[in-house]
mmCIF file of C-alpha atoms and ligand atoms in Angstrom:
data_model
loop_
_atom_site.group_PDB
_atom_site.id
_atom_site.type_symbol
_atom_site.label_atom_id
_atom_site.label_comp_id
_atom_site.label_asym_id
_atom_site.label_seq_id
_atom_site.Cartn_x
_atom_site.Cartn_y
_atom_site.Cartn_z
ATOM 1 C CA MET A 143 40.041 -8.238 -2.511
ATOM 2 C CA GLN A 144 36.903 -8.097 -0.499
ATOM 3 C CA LYS A 145 36.622 -6.482 2.839
ATOM 4 C CA VAL A 146 35.087 -8.681 5.496
ATOM 5 C CA LEU A 147 33.043 -6.482 7.781
ATOM 6 C CA LEU A 148 31.784 -9.213 10.006
ATOM 7 C CA ALA A 149 32.933 -12.774 10.305
ATOM 8 C CA ALA A 150 31.515 -14.074 13.537
ATOM 9 C CA ALA A 151 32.907 -17.355 14.805
ATOM 10 C CA MET A 152 34.924 -17.880 11.650
ATOM 11 C CA ALA A 153 37.632 -19.863 13.408
ATOM 12 C CA VAL A 154 35.084 -22.151 15.018
ATOM 13 C CA VAL A 155 33.388 -22.810 11.715
ATOM 14 C CA LEU A 156 36.703 -23.441 9.993
ATOM 15 C CA VAL A 157 37.547 -26.122 12.527
ATOM 16 C CA ALA A 158 34.087 -27.583 12.261
ATOM 17 C CA CYS A 159 33.794 -27.879 8.516
ATOM 18 C CA GLY A 160 37.136 -27.217 6.902
ATOM 19 C CA ALA A 161 39.216 -29.989 5.371
ATOM 20 C CA ASP A 162 36.217 -31.745 3.906
ATOM 21 C CA ALA A 163 37.807 -34.927 2.641
ATOM 22 C CA GLN A 164 35.321 -35.061 -0.212
ATOM 23 C CA ASN A 165 36.577 -31.739 -1.528
ATOM 24 C CA ARG A 166 40.109 -33.012 -1.771
ATOM 25 C CA SER A 167 39.386 -35.635 -4.386
ATOM 26 C CA THR A 168 39.807 -34.712 -8.017
ATOM 27 C CA ALA A 169 36.964 -34.846 -10.480
ATOM 28 C CA SER A 170 36.265 -38.083 -12.267
ATOM 29 C CA ASN A 171 36.930 -38.375 -15.971
ATOM 30 C CA ALA A 172 33.410 -39.611 -16.694
ATOM 31 C CA PRO A 173 31.618 -37.431 -19.259
ATOM 32 C CA ARG A 174 28.818 -35.378 -17.737
ATOM 33 C CA ALA A 175 25.722 -33.890 -19.250
ATOM 34 C CA GLY A 176 25.941 -31.002 -16.799
ATOM 35 C CA PHE A 177 28.841 -29.008 -15.424
ATOM 36 C CA ASP A 178 32.129 -30.610 -16.491
ATOM 37 C CA SER A 179 34.799 -29.750 -13.945
ATOM 38 C CA ASN A 180 37.511 -31.203 -16.168
ATOM 39 C CA ARG A 181 36.745 -28.545 -18.754
ATOM 40 C CA ALA A 182 36.502 -25.889 -16.059
ATOM 41 C CA TRP A 183 39.832 -27.021 -14.636
ATOM 42 C CA THR A 184 41.457 -26.534 -18.030
ATOM 43 C CA ASP A 185 40.040 -22.986 -18.101
ATOM 44 C CA LEU A 186 41.512 -22.381 -14.662
ATOM 45 C CA GLU A 187 44.948 -23.748 -15.592
ATOM 46 C CA ARG A 188 45.093 -21.733 -18.784
ATOM 47 C CA GLN A 189 44.429 -18.502 -16.899
ATOM 48 C CA VAL A 190 47.047 -19.257 -14.256
ATOM 49 C CA ALA A 191 49.552 -19.997 -17.054
ATOM 50 C CA PHE A 192 49.240 -16.374 -18.220
ATOM 51 C CA GLY A 193 50.852 -15.342 -14.911
ATOM 52 C CA PRO A 194 49.778 -12.323 -12.823
ATOM 53 C CA ARG A 195 46.835 -10.597 -14.541
ATOM 54 C CA PRO A 196 46.295 -7.166 -13.000
ATOM 55 C CA ALA A 197 44.074 -4.611 -14.729
ATOM 56 C CA GLY A 198 45.798 -3.034 -17.727
ATOM 57 C CA SER A 199 48.425 -5.774 -18.113
ATOM 58 C CA ALA A 200 49.327 -7.674 -21.291
ATOM 59 C CA ALA A 201 48.627 -10.923 -19.425
ATOM 60 C CA LEU A 202 45.072 -9.793 -18.669
ATOM 61 C CA ALA A 203 44.579 -8.962 -22.346
ATOM 62 C CA GLN A 204 45.697 -12.528 -23.163
ATOM 63 C CA CYS A 205 43.298 -13.852 -20.548
ATOM 64 C CA ARG A 206 40.495 -11.778 -22.061
ATOM 65 C CA GLN A 207 41.283 -13.224 -25.502
ATOM 66 C CA TYR A 208 41.095 -16.700 -23.984
ATOM 67 C CA ILE A 209 37.679 -15.963 -22.434
ATOM 68 C CA GLU A 210 36.401 -14.586 -25.725
ATOM 69 C CA ALA A 211 37.713 -17.590 -27.654
ATOM 70 C CA GLN A 212 35.860 -19.899 -25.277
ATOM 71 C CA LEU A 213 32.628 -17.940 -25.692
ATOM 72 C CA LYS A 214 33.021 -17.994 -29.451
ATOM 73 C CA ALA A 215 33.651 -21.752 -29.455
ATOM 74 C CA ALA A 216 30.457 -22.214 -27.434
ATOM 75 C CA GLY A 217 28.486 -20.135 -29.934
ATOM 76 C CA ILE A 218 27.884 -17.353 -27.411
ATOM 77 C CA SER A 219 27.850 -13.776 -28.672
ATOM 78 C CA PHE A 220 29.769 -11.184 -26.696
ATOM 79 C CA ARG A 221 30.943 -7.614 -26.766
ATOM 80 C CA GLU A 222 33.712 -5.708 -25.062
ATOM 81 C CA GLN A 223 32.887 -2.777 -22.814
ATOM 82 C CA PRO A 224 36.093 -0.717 -22.602
ATOM 83 C CA PHE A 225 36.489 2.201 -20.211
ATOM 84 C CA ASP A 226 39.161 4.402 -18.653
ATOM 85 C CA ALA A 227 39.405 3.861 -14.907
ATOM 86 C CA THR A 228 40.804 6.606 -12.721
ATOM 87 C CA THR A 229 42.918 4.807 -10.126
ATOM 88 C CA PRO A 230 45.585 5.745 -7.551
ATOM 89 C CA ALA A 231 48.133 4.592 -10.183
ATOM 90 C CA GLY A 232 46.641 6.882 -12.840
ATOM 91 C CA THR A 233 44.298 6.085 -15.689
ATOM 92 C CA ILE A 234 44.104 2.395 -16.525
ATOM 93 C CA LYS A 235 42.314 1.078 -19.595
ATOM 94 C CA MET A 236 39.937 -1.651 -18.474
ATOM 95 C CA VAL A 237 37.574 -3.903 -20.398
ATOM 96 C CA ASN A 238 34.486 -5.788 -19.262
ATOM 97 C CA VAL A 239 33.437 -8.692 -21.479
ATOM 98 C CA ILE A 240 29.677 -9.159 -21.770
ATOM 99 C CA GLY A 241 28.279 -12.381 -23.218
ATOM 100 C CA THR A 242 24.623 -12.979 -24.013
ATOM 101 C CA ILE A 243 22.586 -16.200 -24.069
ATOM 102 C CA ALA A 244 19.122 -15.352 -25.340
ATOM 103 C CA GLY A 245 16.193 -16.650 -23.285
ATOM 104 C CA ARG A 246 12.433 -16.639 -23.820
ATOM 105 C CA ARG A 247 12.338 -13.166 -22.323
ATOM 106 C CA ALA A 248 14.505 -10.187 -23.120
ATOM 107 C CA GLU A 249 14.765 -9.444 -19.374
ATOM 108 C CA ARG A 250 18.124 -10.544 -18.012
ATOM 109 C CA ILE A 251 19.712 -12.388 -15.161
ATOM 110 C CA ALA A 252 23.447 -11.778 -14.934
ATOM 111 C CA LEU A 253 26.049 -14.422 -14.116
ATOM 112 C CA ALA A 254 29.235 -12.614 -13.164
ATOM 113 C CA THR A 255 32.855 -12.901 -12.063
ATOM 114 C CA HIS A 256 35.859 -10.654 -12.095
ATOM 115 C CA TYR A 257 38.788 -11.842 -14.209
ATOM 116 C CA ASP A 258 41.580 -9.505 -13.079
ATOM 117 C CA THR A 259 44.029 -10.447 -10.336
ATOM 118 C CA LYS A 260 45.357 -8.213 -7.598
ATOM 119 C CA ARG A 261 48.641 -6.480 -8.392
ATOM 120 C CA PHE A 262 51.570 -7.264 -6.132
ATOM 121 C CA GLN A 263 55.084 -6.024 -6.849
ATOM 122 C CA GLU A 264 56.819 -8.108 -4.206
ATOM 123 C CA PHE A 265 55.694 -11.555 -5.336
ATOM 124 C CA LYS A 266 54.124 -13.363 -8.261
ATOM 125 C CA PHE A 267 50.407 -13.481 -7.585
ATOM 126 C CA LEU A 268 48.738 -16.152 -9.738
ATOM 127 C CA GLY A 269 45.173 -15.867 -8.480
ATOM 128 C CA ALA A 270 44.195 -19.519 -8.960
ATOM 129 C CA SER A 271 41.143 -19.034 -6.787
ATOM 130 C CA ASP A 272 41.004 -15.213 -7.028
ATOM 131 C CA ALA A 273 39.789 -15.098 -9.746
ATOM 132 C CA ALA A 274 40.733 -17.886 -12.201
ATOM 133 C CA SER A 275 38.348 -20.241 -10.374
ATOM 134 C CA SER A 276 35.195 -18.169 -10.716
ATOM 135 C CA THR A 277 36.096 -17.183 -14.287
ATOM 136 C CA ALA A 278 36.489 -20.885 -15.130
ATOM 137 C CA ALA A 279 33.205 -21.726 -13.391
ATOM 138 C CA VAL A 280 31.303 -19.023 -15.271
ATOM 139 C CA LEU A 281 32.783 -20.195 -18.599
ATOM 140 C CA GLU A 282 31.698 -23.789 -17.981
ATOM 141 C CA LEU A 283 28.286 -22.694 -16.673
ATOM 142 C CA ALA A 284 27.887 -20.670 -19.862
ATOM 143 C CA ARG A 285 28.573 -23.741 -22.016
ATOM 144 C CA VAL A 286 25.905 -25.713 -20.160
ATOM 145 C CA LEU A 287 23.330 -22.907 -20.000
ATOM 146 C CA LYS A 288 23.813 -22.207 -23.698
ATOM 147 C CA ASN A 289 22.404 -25.680 -24.400
ATOM 148 C CA ARG A 290 19.349 -25.159 -22.191
ATOM 149 C CA GLN A 291 16.160 -23.312 -22.960
ATOM 150 C CA ASN A 292 16.269 -20.515 -20.389
ATOM 151 C CA GLU A 293 13.366 -18.333 -19.354
ATOM 152 C CA PHE A 294 15.466 -15.188 -18.925
ATOM 153 C CA THR A 295 18.222 -13.959 -21.152
ATOM 154 C CA ILE A 296 21.530 -14.648 -19.427
ATOM 155 C CA GLU A 297 24.118 -11.908 -19.375
ATOM 156 C CA LEU A 298 27.617 -13.206 -18.691
ATOM 157 C CA LEU A 299 29.756 -10.548 -17.054
ATOM 158 C CA PHE A 300 33.529 -10.914 -16.986
ATOM 159 C CA LEU A 301 34.377 -7.818 -15.004
ATOM 160 C CA ASP A 302 37.712 -6.038 -15.019
ATOM 161 C CA GLY A 303 39.257 -4.126 -12.117
ATOM 162 C CA GLU A 304 37.545 -5.690 -9.128
ATOM 163 C CA GLU A 305 40.760 -5.576 -7.136
ATOM 164 C CA ALA A 306 41.984 -2.445 -5.412
ATOM 165 C CA VAL A 307 45.020 -0.964 -7.173
ATOM 166 C CA ASN A 308 46.496 0.076 -3.830
ATOM 167 C CA ARG A 309 47.261 -2.561 -1.235
ATOM 168 C CA GLU A 310 44.299 -1.601 0.944
ATOM 169 C CA TRP A 311 40.660 -2.005 -0.124
ATOM 170 C CA ARG A 312 39.444 1.551 0.257
ATOM 171 C CA ASP A 313 36.645 3.210 -1.691
ATOM 172 C CA PRO A 314 36.592 4.211 -4.456
ATOM 173 C CA ASP A 315 39.682 2.113 -5.288
ATOM 174 C CA ASN A 316 37.923 -1.184 -6.115
ATOM 175 C CA THR A 317 35.164 -2.794 -8.248
ATOM 176 C CA TYR A 318 35.908 -0.548 -11.253
ATOM 177 C CA GLY A 319 34.284 -2.875 -13.787
ATOM 178 C CA SER A 320 31.027 -3.425 -11.928
ATOM 179 C CA LYS A 321 30.661 0.276 -11.142
ATOM 180 C CA TYR A 322 31.190 1.114 -14.800
ATOM 181 C CA TYR A 323 28.737 -1.545 -15.974
ATOM 182 C CA VAL A 324 25.997 -0.255 -13.640
ATOM 183 C CA GLN A 325 26.605 3.364 -14.603
ATOM 184 C CA ALA A 326 26.492 2.534 -18.328
ATOM 185 C CA ALA A 327 23.362 0.385 -17.940
ATOM 186 C CA ARG A 328 21.677 3.172 -16.047
ATOM 187 C CA GLN A 329 22.516 5.648 -18.813
ATOM 188 C CA ALA A 330 21.270 3.225 -21.470
ATOM 189 C CA ALA A 331 18.103 2.576 -19.412
ATOM 190 C CA THR A 332 18.795 -1.180 -19.430
ATOM 191 C CA LEU A 333 19.267 -1.600 -15.700
ATOM 192 C CA GLY A 334 15.540 -2.041 -15.018
ATOM 193 C CA SER A 335 15.409 -5.161 -17.196
ATOM 194 C CA LEU A 336 18.240 -6.752 -15.197
ATOM 195 C CA LYS A 337 16.270 -8.826 -12.689
ATOM 196 C CA ALA A 338 19.053 -10.442 -10.660
ATOM 197 C CA LEU A 339 22.816 -10.881 -10.422
ATOM 198 C CA VAL A 340 24.582 -14.114 -9.483
ATOM 199 C CA LEU A 341 28.220 -13.331 -8.711
ATOM 200 C CA LEU A 342 30.904 -15.969 -8.246
ATOM 201 C CA ASP A 343 34.275 -15.142 -6.687
ATOM 202 C CA MET A 344 36.972 -17.351 -5.137
ATOM 203 C CA VAL A 345 35.240 -20.703 -5.570
ATOM 204 C CA GLY A 346 38.341 -22.856 -6.094
ATOM 205 C CA ASP A 347 39.513 -23.460 -2.509
ATOM 206 C CA ARG A 348 40.201 -27.174 -1.908
ATOM 207 C CA ASP A 349 38.628 -26.804 1.517
ATOM 208 C CA LEU A 350 35.577 -25.085 0.156
ATOM 209 C CA ASP A 351 33.208 -23.398 2.585
ATOM 210 C CA ILE A 352 30.743 -20.815 1.453
ATOM 211 C CA ARG A 353 28.669 -18.636 3.770
ATOM 212 C CA PRO A 354 25.614 -16.537 3.055
ATOM 213 C CA ASP A 355 26.576 -12.885 2.637
ATOM 214 C CA SER A 356 24.348 -10.282 4.272
ATOM 215 C CA ASN A 357 24.717 -7.834 1.354
ATOM 216 C CA SER A 358 23.094 -10.499 -0.841
ATOM 217 C CA ALA A 359 19.306 -10.776 -1.273
ATOM 218 C CA GLY A 360 17.739 -13.155 1.244
ATOM 219 C CA TRP A 361 15.613 -14.891 -1.378
ATOM 220 C CA LEU A 362 18.651 -15.631 -3.546
ATOM 221 C CA ASN A 363 20.599 -16.976 -0.575
ATOM 222 C CA SER A 364 17.602 -19.197 0.307
ATOM 223 C CA ILE A 365 17.356 -20.671 -3.184
ATOM 224 C CA VAL A 366 21.082 -21.368 -3.439
ATOM 225 C CA TRP A 367 21.399 -22.880 0.028
ATOM 226 C CA ARG A 368 18.325 -25.082 -0.628
ATOM 227 C CA SER A 369 19.939 -26.338 -3.842
ATOM 228 C CA ALA A 370 23.156 -27.068 -1.969
ATOM 229 C CA ALA A 371 21.244 -29.015 0.684
ATOM 230 C CA ARG A 372 19.320 -30.956 -1.958
ATOM 231 C CA LEU A 373 22.608 -31.958 -3.617
ATOM 232 C CA GLY A 374 24.182 -32.982 -0.303
ATOM 233 C CA TYR A 375 26.632 -30.080 -0.046
ATOM 234 C CA THR A 376 25.694 -28.893 3.446
ATOM 235 C CA SER A 377 29.294 -29.173 4.654
ATOM 236 C CA THR A 378 30.318 -26.727 1.901
ATOM 237 C CA PHE A 379 27.407 -24.279 1.960
ATOM 238 C CA VAL A 380 27.424 -23.578 5.696
ATOM 239 C CA PRO A 381 24.727 -21.552 7.463
ATOM 240 C CA GLU A 382 26.879 -19.044 9.398
ATOM 241 C CA GLY A 383 26.643 -15.684 7.668
ATOM 242 C CA PHE A 384 29.074 -12.844 7.070
ATOM 243 C CA THR A 385 29.276 -9.582 5.128
ATOM 244 C CA VAL A 386 31.307 -9.086 1.959
ATOM 245 C CA GLU A 387 32.082 -6.100 -0.223
ATOM 246 C CA ASP A 388 32.515 -7.274 -3.783
ATOM 247 C CA ASP A 389 31.363 -6.630 -7.359
ATOM 248 C CA HIS A 390 27.722 -7.140 -6.333
ATOM 249 C CA LEU A 391 27.611 -3.929 -4.259
ATOM 250 C CA PRO A 392 27.162 -1.463 -7.156
ATOM 251 C CA PHE A 393 24.267 -3.651 -8.343
ATOM 252 C CA VAL A 394 22.739 -3.895 -4.861
ATOM 253 C CA GLN A 395 22.983 -0.132 -4.476
ATOM 254 C CA ALA A 396 21.221 0.253 -7.845
ATOM 255 C CA GLY A 397 18.367 -1.991 -6.677
ATOM 256 C CA VAL A 398 19.319 -5.209 -8.510
ATOM 257 C CA PRO A 399 18.793 -8.260 -6.249
ATOM 258 C CA SER A 400 22.178 -9.956 -6.041
ATOM 259 C CA ILE A 401 24.029 -12.875 -4.510
ATOM 260 C CA ASP A 402 27.768 -13.286 -3.994
ATOM 261 C CA ILE A 403 28.875 -16.926 -3.858
ATOM 262 C CA ILE A 404 32.357 -16.646 -2.363
ATOM 263 C CA ASP A 405 34.757 -18.566 -0.124
ATOM 264 C CA LEU A 406 36.857 -16.098 1.803
ATOM 265 C CA ASP A 407 37.963 -18.697 4.360
ATOM 266 C CA TYR A 408 41.031 -19.196 2.212
ATOM 267 C CA PRO A 409 44.383 -18.810 3.991
ATOM 268 C CA GLN A 410 46.120 -18.327 0.623
ATOM 269 C CA TRP A 411 43.983 -15.265 -0.213
ATOM 270 C CA HIS A 412 46.196 -12.524 -1.707
ATOM 271 C CA THR A 413 49.377 -14.536 -1.115
ATOM 272 C CA ALA A 414 51.925 -16.210 -3.410
ATOM 273 C CA GLN A 415 50.261 -19.510 -2.486
ATOM 274 C CA ASP A 416 46.981 -18.803 -4.286
ATOM 275 C CA ASP A 417 48.167 -21.387 -6.803
ATOM 276 C CA LEU A 418 47.159 -24.677 -8.407
ATOM 277 C CA ASP A 419 48.075 -26.629 -5.269
ATOM 278 C CA HIS A 420 45.353 -24.913 -3.248
ATOM 279 C CA VAL A 421 42.386 -25.188 -5.589
ATOM 280 C CA SER A 422 40.525 -28.220 -6.880
ATOM 281 C CA ALA A 423 38.292 -29.317 -9.727
ATOM 282 C CA ARG A 424 35.988 -30.856 -7.133
ATOM 283 C CA SER A 425 35.264 -27.403 -5.663
ATOM 284 C CA LEU A 426 34.425 -26.045 -9.119
ATOM 285 C CA GLN A 427 32.112 -29.037 -9.589
ATOM 286 C CA ILE A 428 30.235 -28.347 -6.355
ATOM 287 C CA VAL A 429 29.658 -24.692 -7.176
ATOM 288 C CA GLY A 430 28.733 -25.496 -10.781
ATOM 289 C CA ASP A 431 26.214 -28.143 -9.706
ATOM 290 C CA VAL A 432 24.617 -25.807 -7.168
ATOM 291 C CA VAL A 433 24.290 -22.868 -9.575
ATOM 292 C CA LEU A 434 22.801 -25.097 -12.293
ATOM 293 C CA ASP A 435 20.299 -26.573 -9.849
ATOM 294 C CA ALA A 436 19.360 -23.145 -8.519
ATOM 295 C CA TRP A 437 19.107 -21.377 -11.877
ATOM 296 C CA PRO A 438 15.510 -22.375 -12.878
ATOM 297 C CA GLN A 439 14.329 -21.538 -9.362
ATOM 298 C CA ILE A 440 16.004 -18.145 -9.533
ATOM 299 C CA GLU A 441 14.172 -17.612 -12.831
ATOM 300 C CA THR A 442 10.843 -18.595 -11.290
ATOM 301 C CA ALA A 443 11.334 -16.347 -8.288
ATOM 302 C CA ALA A 444 12.523 -13.458 -10.477
ATOM 303 C CA SER A 445 9.469 -13.788 -12.719
ATOM 304 C CA GLN A 446 7.164 -13.527 -9.712
ATOM 305 C CA ARG A 447 8.770 -10.390 -8.365
HETATM 306 ZN ZN1 ZN B 693 41.046 -10.618 -4.486
#
């Protein structure tokens, strides 16, 4: 769950650019050299099939094993970063999964998502968009980026415990995995070599619309929105901004330039309807294409900073 601090004219924008007919079509079956939304869709379906996946659950452990199996199959090395989170429901054992794709430089750019789902007792929350979609997108992006020669080393972060354990999003009950990662990196003195963070969250919405977040770095927003425009996705990557609290905040507070690519204009958010009927492979394709197009430019900009 992310708290929206400011969402000016959201209703107006929803009417103006929601229900993009293009987004409703499913992905073609043609093989692609780049981001393959059919593969990403399989990753999404597999996660949803595990059922609700709150932090500490057996289903989340199964989901983690699935993520790790996909990384292994792609030839990507990874490690687990386990930690004990102190939550309103007591101590919960959480695990971040950290994959590495070596680049020309040892300095890193992180590509991140959370993979837990919010706990609800009263209904079965499947989290098809939140966060099977972004987890699927990061897995497929990893497969593609693994086969590229990248300037920076890519750190893939599958973060646990993004969701608040209590119903309400109230500090410090949220973003457990990202807070732990930043704290551990600071202690290990590896935070300084992390040059940027690209966070994906809730990117599966069939009626995808993504706004620039004001907690994100302006230069990262500029690069991503330029890529979207170049690829013809201006009806998806809309200009009207808003402010989101998400896994990027601990990084921002630690001085790591970050961007959160997120669609919170999703009526099914944190409801029993965040299911397969309300997400699409086409939306994963759009976000995958944009991130792949933007990546070399993010590297260039990061190397000049
Ligand atoms: Zn959520």
